PDB file of C-alpha atoms in Angstrom:
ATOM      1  CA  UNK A   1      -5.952  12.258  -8.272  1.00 91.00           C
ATOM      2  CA  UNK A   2      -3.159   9.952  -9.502  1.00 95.00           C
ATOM      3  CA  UNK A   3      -4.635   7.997 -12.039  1.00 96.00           C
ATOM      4  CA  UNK A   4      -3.470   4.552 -13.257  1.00 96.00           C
ATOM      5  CA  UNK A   5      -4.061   1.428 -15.064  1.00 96.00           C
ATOM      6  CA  UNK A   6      -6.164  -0.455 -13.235  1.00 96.00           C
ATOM      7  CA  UNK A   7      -7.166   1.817 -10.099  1.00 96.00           C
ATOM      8  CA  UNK A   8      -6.739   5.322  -8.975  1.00 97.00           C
ATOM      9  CA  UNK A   9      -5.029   7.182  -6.071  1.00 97.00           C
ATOM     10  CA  UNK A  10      -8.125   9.556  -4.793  1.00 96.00           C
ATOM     11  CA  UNK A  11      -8.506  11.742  -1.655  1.00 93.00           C
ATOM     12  CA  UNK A  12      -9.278   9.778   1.417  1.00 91.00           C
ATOM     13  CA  UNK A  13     -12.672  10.526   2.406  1.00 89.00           C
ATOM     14  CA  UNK A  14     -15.238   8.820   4.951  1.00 86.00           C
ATOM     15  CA  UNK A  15     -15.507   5.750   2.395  1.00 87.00           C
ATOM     16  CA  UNK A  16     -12.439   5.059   2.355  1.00 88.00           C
ATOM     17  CA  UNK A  17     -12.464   5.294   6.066  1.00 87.00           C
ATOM     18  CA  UNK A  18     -15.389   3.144   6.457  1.00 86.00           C
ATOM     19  CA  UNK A  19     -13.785   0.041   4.471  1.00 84.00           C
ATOM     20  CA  UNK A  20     -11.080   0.539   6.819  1.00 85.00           C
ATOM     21  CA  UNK A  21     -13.289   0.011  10.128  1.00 84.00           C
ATOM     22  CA  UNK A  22     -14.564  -2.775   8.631  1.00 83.00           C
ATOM     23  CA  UNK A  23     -11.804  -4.666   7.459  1.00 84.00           C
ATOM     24  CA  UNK A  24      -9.005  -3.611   9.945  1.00 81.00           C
ATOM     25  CA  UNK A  25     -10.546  -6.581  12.265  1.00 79.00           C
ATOM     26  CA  UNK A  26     -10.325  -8.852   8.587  1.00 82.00           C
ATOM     27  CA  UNK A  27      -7.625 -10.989   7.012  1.00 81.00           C
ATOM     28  CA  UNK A  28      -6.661  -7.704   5.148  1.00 82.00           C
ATOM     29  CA  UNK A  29      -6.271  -5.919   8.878  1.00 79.00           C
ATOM     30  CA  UNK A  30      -4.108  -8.966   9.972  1.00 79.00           C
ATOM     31  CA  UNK A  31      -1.558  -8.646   7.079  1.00 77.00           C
ATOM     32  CA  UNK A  32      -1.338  -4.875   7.520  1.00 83.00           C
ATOM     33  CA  UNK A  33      -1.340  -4.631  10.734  1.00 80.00           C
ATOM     34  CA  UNK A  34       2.333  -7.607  10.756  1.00 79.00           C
ATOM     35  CA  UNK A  35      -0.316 -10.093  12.695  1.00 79.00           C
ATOM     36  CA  UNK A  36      -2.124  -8.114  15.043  1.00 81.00           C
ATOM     37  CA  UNK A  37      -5.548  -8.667  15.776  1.00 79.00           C
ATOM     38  CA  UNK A  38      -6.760  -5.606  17.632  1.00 76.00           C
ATOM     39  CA  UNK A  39     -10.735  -6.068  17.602  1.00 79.00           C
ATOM     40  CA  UNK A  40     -11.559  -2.558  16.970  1.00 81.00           C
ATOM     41  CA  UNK A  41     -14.922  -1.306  16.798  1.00 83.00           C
ATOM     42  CA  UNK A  42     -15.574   0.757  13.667  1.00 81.00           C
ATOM     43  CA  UNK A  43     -16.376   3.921  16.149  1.00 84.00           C
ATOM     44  CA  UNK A  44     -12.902   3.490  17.917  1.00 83.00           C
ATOM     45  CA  UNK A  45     -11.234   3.261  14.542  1.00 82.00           C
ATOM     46  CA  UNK A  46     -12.932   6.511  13.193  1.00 80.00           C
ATOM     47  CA  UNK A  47     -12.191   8.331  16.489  1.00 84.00           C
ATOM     48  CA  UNK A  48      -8.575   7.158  15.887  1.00 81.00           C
ATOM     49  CA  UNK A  49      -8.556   8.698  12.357  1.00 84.00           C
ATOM     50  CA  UNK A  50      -9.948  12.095  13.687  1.00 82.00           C
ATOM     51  CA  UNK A  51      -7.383  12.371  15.870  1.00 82.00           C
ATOM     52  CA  UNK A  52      -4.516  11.307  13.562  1.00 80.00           C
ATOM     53  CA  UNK A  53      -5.621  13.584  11.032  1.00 78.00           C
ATOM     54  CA  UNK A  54      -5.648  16.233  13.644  1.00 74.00           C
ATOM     55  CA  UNK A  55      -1.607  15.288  15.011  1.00 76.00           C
ATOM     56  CA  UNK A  56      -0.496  15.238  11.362  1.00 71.00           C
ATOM     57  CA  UNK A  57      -1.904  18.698  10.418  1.00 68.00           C
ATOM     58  CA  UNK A  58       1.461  20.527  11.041  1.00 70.00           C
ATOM     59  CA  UNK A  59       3.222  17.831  11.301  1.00 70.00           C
ATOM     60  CA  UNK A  60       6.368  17.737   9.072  1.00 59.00           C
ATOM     61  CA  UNK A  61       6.892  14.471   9.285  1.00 65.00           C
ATOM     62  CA  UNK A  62       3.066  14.006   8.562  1.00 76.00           C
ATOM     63  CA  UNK A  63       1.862  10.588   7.330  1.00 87.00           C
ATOM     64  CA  UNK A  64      -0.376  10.900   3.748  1.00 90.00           C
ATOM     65  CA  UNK A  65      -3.036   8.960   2.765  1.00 92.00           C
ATOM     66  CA  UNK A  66      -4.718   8.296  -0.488  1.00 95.00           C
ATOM     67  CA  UNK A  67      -7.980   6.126  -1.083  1.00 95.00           C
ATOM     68  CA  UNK A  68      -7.678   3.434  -3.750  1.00 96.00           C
ATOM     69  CA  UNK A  69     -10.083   3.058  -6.249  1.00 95.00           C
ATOM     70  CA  UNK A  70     -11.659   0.817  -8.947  1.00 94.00           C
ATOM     71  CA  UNK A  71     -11.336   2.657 -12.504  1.00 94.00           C
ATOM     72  CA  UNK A  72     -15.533   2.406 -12.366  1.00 91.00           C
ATOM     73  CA  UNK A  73     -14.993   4.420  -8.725  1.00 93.00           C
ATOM     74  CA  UNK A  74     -15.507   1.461  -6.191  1.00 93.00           C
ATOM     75  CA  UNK A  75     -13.510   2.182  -3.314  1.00 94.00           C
ATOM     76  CA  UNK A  76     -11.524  -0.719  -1.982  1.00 94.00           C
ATOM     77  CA  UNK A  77      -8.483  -0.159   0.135  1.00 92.00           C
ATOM     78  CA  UNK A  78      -6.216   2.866   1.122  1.00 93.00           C
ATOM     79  CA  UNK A  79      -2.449   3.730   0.436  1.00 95.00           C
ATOM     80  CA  UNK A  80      -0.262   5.282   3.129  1.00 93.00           C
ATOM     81  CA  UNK A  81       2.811   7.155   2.725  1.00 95.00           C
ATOM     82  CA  UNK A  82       4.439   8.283   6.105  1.00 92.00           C
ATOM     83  CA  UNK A  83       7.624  10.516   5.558  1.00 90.00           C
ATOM     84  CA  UNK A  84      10.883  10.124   7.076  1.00 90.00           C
ATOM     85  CA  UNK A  85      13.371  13.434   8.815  1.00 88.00           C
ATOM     86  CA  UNK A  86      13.028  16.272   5.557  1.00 88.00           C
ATOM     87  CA  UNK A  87      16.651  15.442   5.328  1.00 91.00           C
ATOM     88  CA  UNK A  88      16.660  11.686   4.580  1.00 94.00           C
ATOM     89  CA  UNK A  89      14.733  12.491   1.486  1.00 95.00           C
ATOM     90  CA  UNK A  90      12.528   8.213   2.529  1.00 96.00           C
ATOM     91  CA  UNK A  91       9.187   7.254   2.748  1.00 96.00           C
ATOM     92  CA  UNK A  92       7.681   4.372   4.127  1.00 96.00           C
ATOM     93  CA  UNK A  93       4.396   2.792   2.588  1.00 96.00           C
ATOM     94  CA  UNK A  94       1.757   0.546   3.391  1.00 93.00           C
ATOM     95  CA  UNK A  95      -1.524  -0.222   1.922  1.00 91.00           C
ATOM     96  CA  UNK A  96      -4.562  -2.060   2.089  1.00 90.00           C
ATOM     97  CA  UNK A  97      -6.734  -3.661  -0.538  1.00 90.00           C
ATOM     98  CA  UNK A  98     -10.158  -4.998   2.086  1.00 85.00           C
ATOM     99  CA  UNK A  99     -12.080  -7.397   0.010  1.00 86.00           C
ATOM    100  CA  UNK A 100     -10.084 -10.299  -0.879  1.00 85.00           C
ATOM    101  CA  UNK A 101     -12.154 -10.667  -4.027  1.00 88.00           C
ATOM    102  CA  UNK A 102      -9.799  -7.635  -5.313  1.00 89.00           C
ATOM    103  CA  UNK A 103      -6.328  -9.365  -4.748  1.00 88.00           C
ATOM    104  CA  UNK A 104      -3.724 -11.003  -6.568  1.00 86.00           C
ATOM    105  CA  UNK A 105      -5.372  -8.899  -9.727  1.00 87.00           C
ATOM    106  CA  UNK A 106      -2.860  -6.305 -10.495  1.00 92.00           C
ATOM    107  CA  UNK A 107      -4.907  -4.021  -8.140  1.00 94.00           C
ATOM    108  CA  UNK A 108      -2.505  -3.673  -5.428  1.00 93.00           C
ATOM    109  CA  UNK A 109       0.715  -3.565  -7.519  1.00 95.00           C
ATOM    110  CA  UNK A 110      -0.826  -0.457  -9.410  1.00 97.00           C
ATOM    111  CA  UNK A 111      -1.803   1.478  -6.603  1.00 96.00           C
ATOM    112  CA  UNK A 112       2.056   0.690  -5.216  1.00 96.00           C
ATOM    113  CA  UNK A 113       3.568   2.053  -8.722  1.00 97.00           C
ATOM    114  CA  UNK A 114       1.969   5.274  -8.068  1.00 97.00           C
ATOM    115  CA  UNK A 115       2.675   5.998  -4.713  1.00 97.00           C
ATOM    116  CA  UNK A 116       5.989   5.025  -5.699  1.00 97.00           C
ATOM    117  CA  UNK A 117       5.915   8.114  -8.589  1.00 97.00           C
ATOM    118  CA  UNK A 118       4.161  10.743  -6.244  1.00 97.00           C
ATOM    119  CA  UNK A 119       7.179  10.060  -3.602  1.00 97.00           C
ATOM    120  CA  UNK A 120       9.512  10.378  -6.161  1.00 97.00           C
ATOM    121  CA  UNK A 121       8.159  13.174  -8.267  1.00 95.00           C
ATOM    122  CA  UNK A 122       6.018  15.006  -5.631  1.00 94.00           C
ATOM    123  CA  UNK A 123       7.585  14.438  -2.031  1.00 94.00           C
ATOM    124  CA  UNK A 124      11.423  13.963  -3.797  1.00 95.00           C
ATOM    125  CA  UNK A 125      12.162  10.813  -2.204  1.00 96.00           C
ATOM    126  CA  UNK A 126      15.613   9.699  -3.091  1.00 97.00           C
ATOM    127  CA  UNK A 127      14.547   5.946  -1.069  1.00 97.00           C
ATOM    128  CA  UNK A 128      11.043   4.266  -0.300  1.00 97.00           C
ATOM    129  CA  UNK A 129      10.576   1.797   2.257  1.00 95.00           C
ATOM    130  CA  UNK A 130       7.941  -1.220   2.107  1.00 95.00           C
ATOM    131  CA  UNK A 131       8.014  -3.410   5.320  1.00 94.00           C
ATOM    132  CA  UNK A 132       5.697  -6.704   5.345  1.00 94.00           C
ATOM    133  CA  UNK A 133       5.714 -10.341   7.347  1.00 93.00           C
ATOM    134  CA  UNK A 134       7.672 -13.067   6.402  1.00 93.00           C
ATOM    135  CA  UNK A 135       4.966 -14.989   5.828  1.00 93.00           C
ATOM    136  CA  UNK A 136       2.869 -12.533   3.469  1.00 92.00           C
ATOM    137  CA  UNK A 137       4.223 -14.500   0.429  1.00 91.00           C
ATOM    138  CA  UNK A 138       2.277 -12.862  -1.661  1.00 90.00           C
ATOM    139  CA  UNK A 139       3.868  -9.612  -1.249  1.00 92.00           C
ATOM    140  CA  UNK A 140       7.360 -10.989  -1.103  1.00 93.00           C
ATOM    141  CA  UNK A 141       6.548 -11.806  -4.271  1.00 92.00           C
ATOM    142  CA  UNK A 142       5.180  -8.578  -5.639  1.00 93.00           C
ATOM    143  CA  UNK A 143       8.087  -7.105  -4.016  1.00 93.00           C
ATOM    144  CA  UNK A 144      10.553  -8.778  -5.754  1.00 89.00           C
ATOM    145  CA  UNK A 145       8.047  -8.120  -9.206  1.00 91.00           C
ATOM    146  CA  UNK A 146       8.071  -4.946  -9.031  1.00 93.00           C
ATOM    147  CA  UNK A 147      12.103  -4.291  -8.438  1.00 93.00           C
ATOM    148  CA  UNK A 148      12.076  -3.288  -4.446  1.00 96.00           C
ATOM    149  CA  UNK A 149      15.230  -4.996  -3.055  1.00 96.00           C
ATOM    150  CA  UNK A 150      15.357  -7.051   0.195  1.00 96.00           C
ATOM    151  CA  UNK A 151      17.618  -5.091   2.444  1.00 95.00           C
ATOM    152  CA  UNK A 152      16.730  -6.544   5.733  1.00 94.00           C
ATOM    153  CA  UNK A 153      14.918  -9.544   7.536  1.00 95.00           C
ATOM    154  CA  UNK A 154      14.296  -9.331  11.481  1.00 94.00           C
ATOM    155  CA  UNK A 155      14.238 -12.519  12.919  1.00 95.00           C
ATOM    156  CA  UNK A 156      10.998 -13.058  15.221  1.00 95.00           C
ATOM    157  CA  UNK A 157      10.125  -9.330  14.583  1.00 91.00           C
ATOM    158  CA  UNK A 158       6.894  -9.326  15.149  1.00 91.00           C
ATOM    159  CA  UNK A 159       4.124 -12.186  16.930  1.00 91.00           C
ATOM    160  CA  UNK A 160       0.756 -13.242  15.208  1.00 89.00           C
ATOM    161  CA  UNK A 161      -1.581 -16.253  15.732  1.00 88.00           C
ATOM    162  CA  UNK A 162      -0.093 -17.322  18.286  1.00 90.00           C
ATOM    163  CA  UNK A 163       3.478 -17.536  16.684  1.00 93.00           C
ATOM    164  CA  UNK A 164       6.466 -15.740  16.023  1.00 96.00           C
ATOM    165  CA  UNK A 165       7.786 -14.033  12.648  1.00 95.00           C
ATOM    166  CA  UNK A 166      10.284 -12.577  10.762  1.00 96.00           C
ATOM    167  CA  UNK A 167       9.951  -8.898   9.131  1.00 95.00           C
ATOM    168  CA  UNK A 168      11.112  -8.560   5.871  1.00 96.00           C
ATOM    169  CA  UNK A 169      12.264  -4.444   4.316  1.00 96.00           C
ATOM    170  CA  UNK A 170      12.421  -3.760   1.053  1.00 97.00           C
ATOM    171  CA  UNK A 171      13.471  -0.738  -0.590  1.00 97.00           C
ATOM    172  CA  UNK A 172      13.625   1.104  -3.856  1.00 97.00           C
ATOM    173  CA  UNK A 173      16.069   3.933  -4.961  1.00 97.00           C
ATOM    174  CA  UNK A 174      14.957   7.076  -7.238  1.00 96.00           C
ATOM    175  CA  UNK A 175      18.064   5.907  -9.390  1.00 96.00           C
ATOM    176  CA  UNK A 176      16.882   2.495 -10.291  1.00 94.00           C
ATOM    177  CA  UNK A 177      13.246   3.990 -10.937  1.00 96.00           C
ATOM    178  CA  UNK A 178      12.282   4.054 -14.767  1.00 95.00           C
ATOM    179  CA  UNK A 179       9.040   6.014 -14.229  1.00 96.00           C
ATOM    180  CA  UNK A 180       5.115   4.560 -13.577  1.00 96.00           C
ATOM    181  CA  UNK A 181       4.865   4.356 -17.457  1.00 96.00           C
ATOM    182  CA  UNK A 182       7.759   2.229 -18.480  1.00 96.00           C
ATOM    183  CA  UNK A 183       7.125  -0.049 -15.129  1.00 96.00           C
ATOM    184  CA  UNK A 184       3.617  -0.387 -15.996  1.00 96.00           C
ATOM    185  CA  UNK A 185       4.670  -1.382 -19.304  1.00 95.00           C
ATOM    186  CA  UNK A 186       7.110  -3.995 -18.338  1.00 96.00           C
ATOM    187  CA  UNK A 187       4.306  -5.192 -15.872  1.00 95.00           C
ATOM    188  CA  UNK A 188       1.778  -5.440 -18.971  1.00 94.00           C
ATOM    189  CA  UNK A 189      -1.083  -3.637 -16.743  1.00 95.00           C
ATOM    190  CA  UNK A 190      -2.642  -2.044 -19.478  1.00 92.00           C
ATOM    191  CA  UNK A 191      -3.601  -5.750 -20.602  1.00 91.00           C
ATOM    192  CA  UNK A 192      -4.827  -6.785 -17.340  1.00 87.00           C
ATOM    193  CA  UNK A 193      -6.847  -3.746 -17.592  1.00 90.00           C
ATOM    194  CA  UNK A 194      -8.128  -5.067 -20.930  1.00 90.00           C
ATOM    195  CA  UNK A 195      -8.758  -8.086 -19.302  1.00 85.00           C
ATOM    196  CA  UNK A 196     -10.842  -6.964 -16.421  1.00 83.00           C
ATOM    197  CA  UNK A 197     -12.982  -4.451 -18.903  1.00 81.00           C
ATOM    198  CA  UNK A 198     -13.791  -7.870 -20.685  1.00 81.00           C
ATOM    199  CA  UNK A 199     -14.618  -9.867 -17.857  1.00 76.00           C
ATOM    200  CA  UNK A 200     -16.725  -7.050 -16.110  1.00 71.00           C
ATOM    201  CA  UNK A 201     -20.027  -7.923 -17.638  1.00 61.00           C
ATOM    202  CA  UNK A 202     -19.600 -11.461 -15.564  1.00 56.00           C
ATOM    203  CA  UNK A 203     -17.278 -10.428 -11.996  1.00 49.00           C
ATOM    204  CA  UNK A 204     -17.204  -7.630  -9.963  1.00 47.00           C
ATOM    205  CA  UNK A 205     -14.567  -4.932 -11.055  1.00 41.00           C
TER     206      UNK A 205
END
């Protein structure tokens, strides 16, 4: 378990799964997925797990997944971290909060710090990856928060609602990386933690 400020990174077990199925066909599923709306029953979507976890078992280039979780255990998204050729020392990640009720609270940007430290400390990443639409602007703005550098914009790379889009990359080096403490200081989560522990009493953590 990677623990953090305001949520943890946990095994991903069936509940994690389940949120998953249910919000991959969700505004959370849209953004993920770069605009695709694939209408997947939550039986298809567990079949495709099985058989993903079953591909990636010797797979060196395997793709890891964590759950994320509330600090009172409420499971509400999942963190992916697919590795690049053993010798490019990159990963690429993408995660998903479901319920919007949990964004734009520091949620999201915690669980990203520490998947950023476990690449860096755990997988030795010397780069990390982070690919999302041009039109997410909330994560262009979290990107640019929490130090990952634009390095590339597609033009019309990818199609959703019935309109095209740009992708946007952004990227992080190990040398530029102070550590998941001194970032989380200079992002003040430990207050927003505060924050939430005070409000819990009156909205959901």
């Amino acid at each position: 378990m990677l623990e953090g400020h305001l949520v943890d990174l946990v095994p991903r077990t069936d509940d994690y799964v389940e949120i998953e199925a249910i919000t991959v066909n969700a505004e959370a599923g849209f953004w993920s997925n770069a605009g695709s709306r694939p209408l997947v029953t939550q039986a298809a979507y567990h079949a495709f797990v099985d058989s993903s976890r079953e591909r990636d078992a010797d797979n060196p280039m395997r793709t890891i997944f964590f759950g994320i979780r509330t600090k009172d255990g409420t499971p509400i998204g999942r963190m992916k971290i697919r590795s690049l050729p053993a010798h490019l020392r990159q990963n690429i990640l993408g995660f998903l909060i479901g319920d919007p009720v949990y964004w734009g609270q520091g949620r999201g940007t915690d669980a990203l710090l520490l998947a950023v430290q476990y690449c860096f400390d755990w997988l030795d990443a010397r780069k990390i990856w982070l690919g999302t639409m041009g039109w997410n602007v909330r994560v262009l703005r979290q990107m640019e928060k929490v130090g990952f550098v634009q390095e590339l914009r597609q033009r019309d790379g990818t199609y959703g609602d019935g309109q095209w889009c740009d992708m946007v990359v952004f990227a992080r080096l190990r040398e530029d990386w102070p550590g998941y403490v001194a970032e989380a200081a200079r992002l003040k989560l430990h207050e927003r933690a505060a924050q939430i522990a005070l409000d819990a009493p009156n909205a959901r953590m």
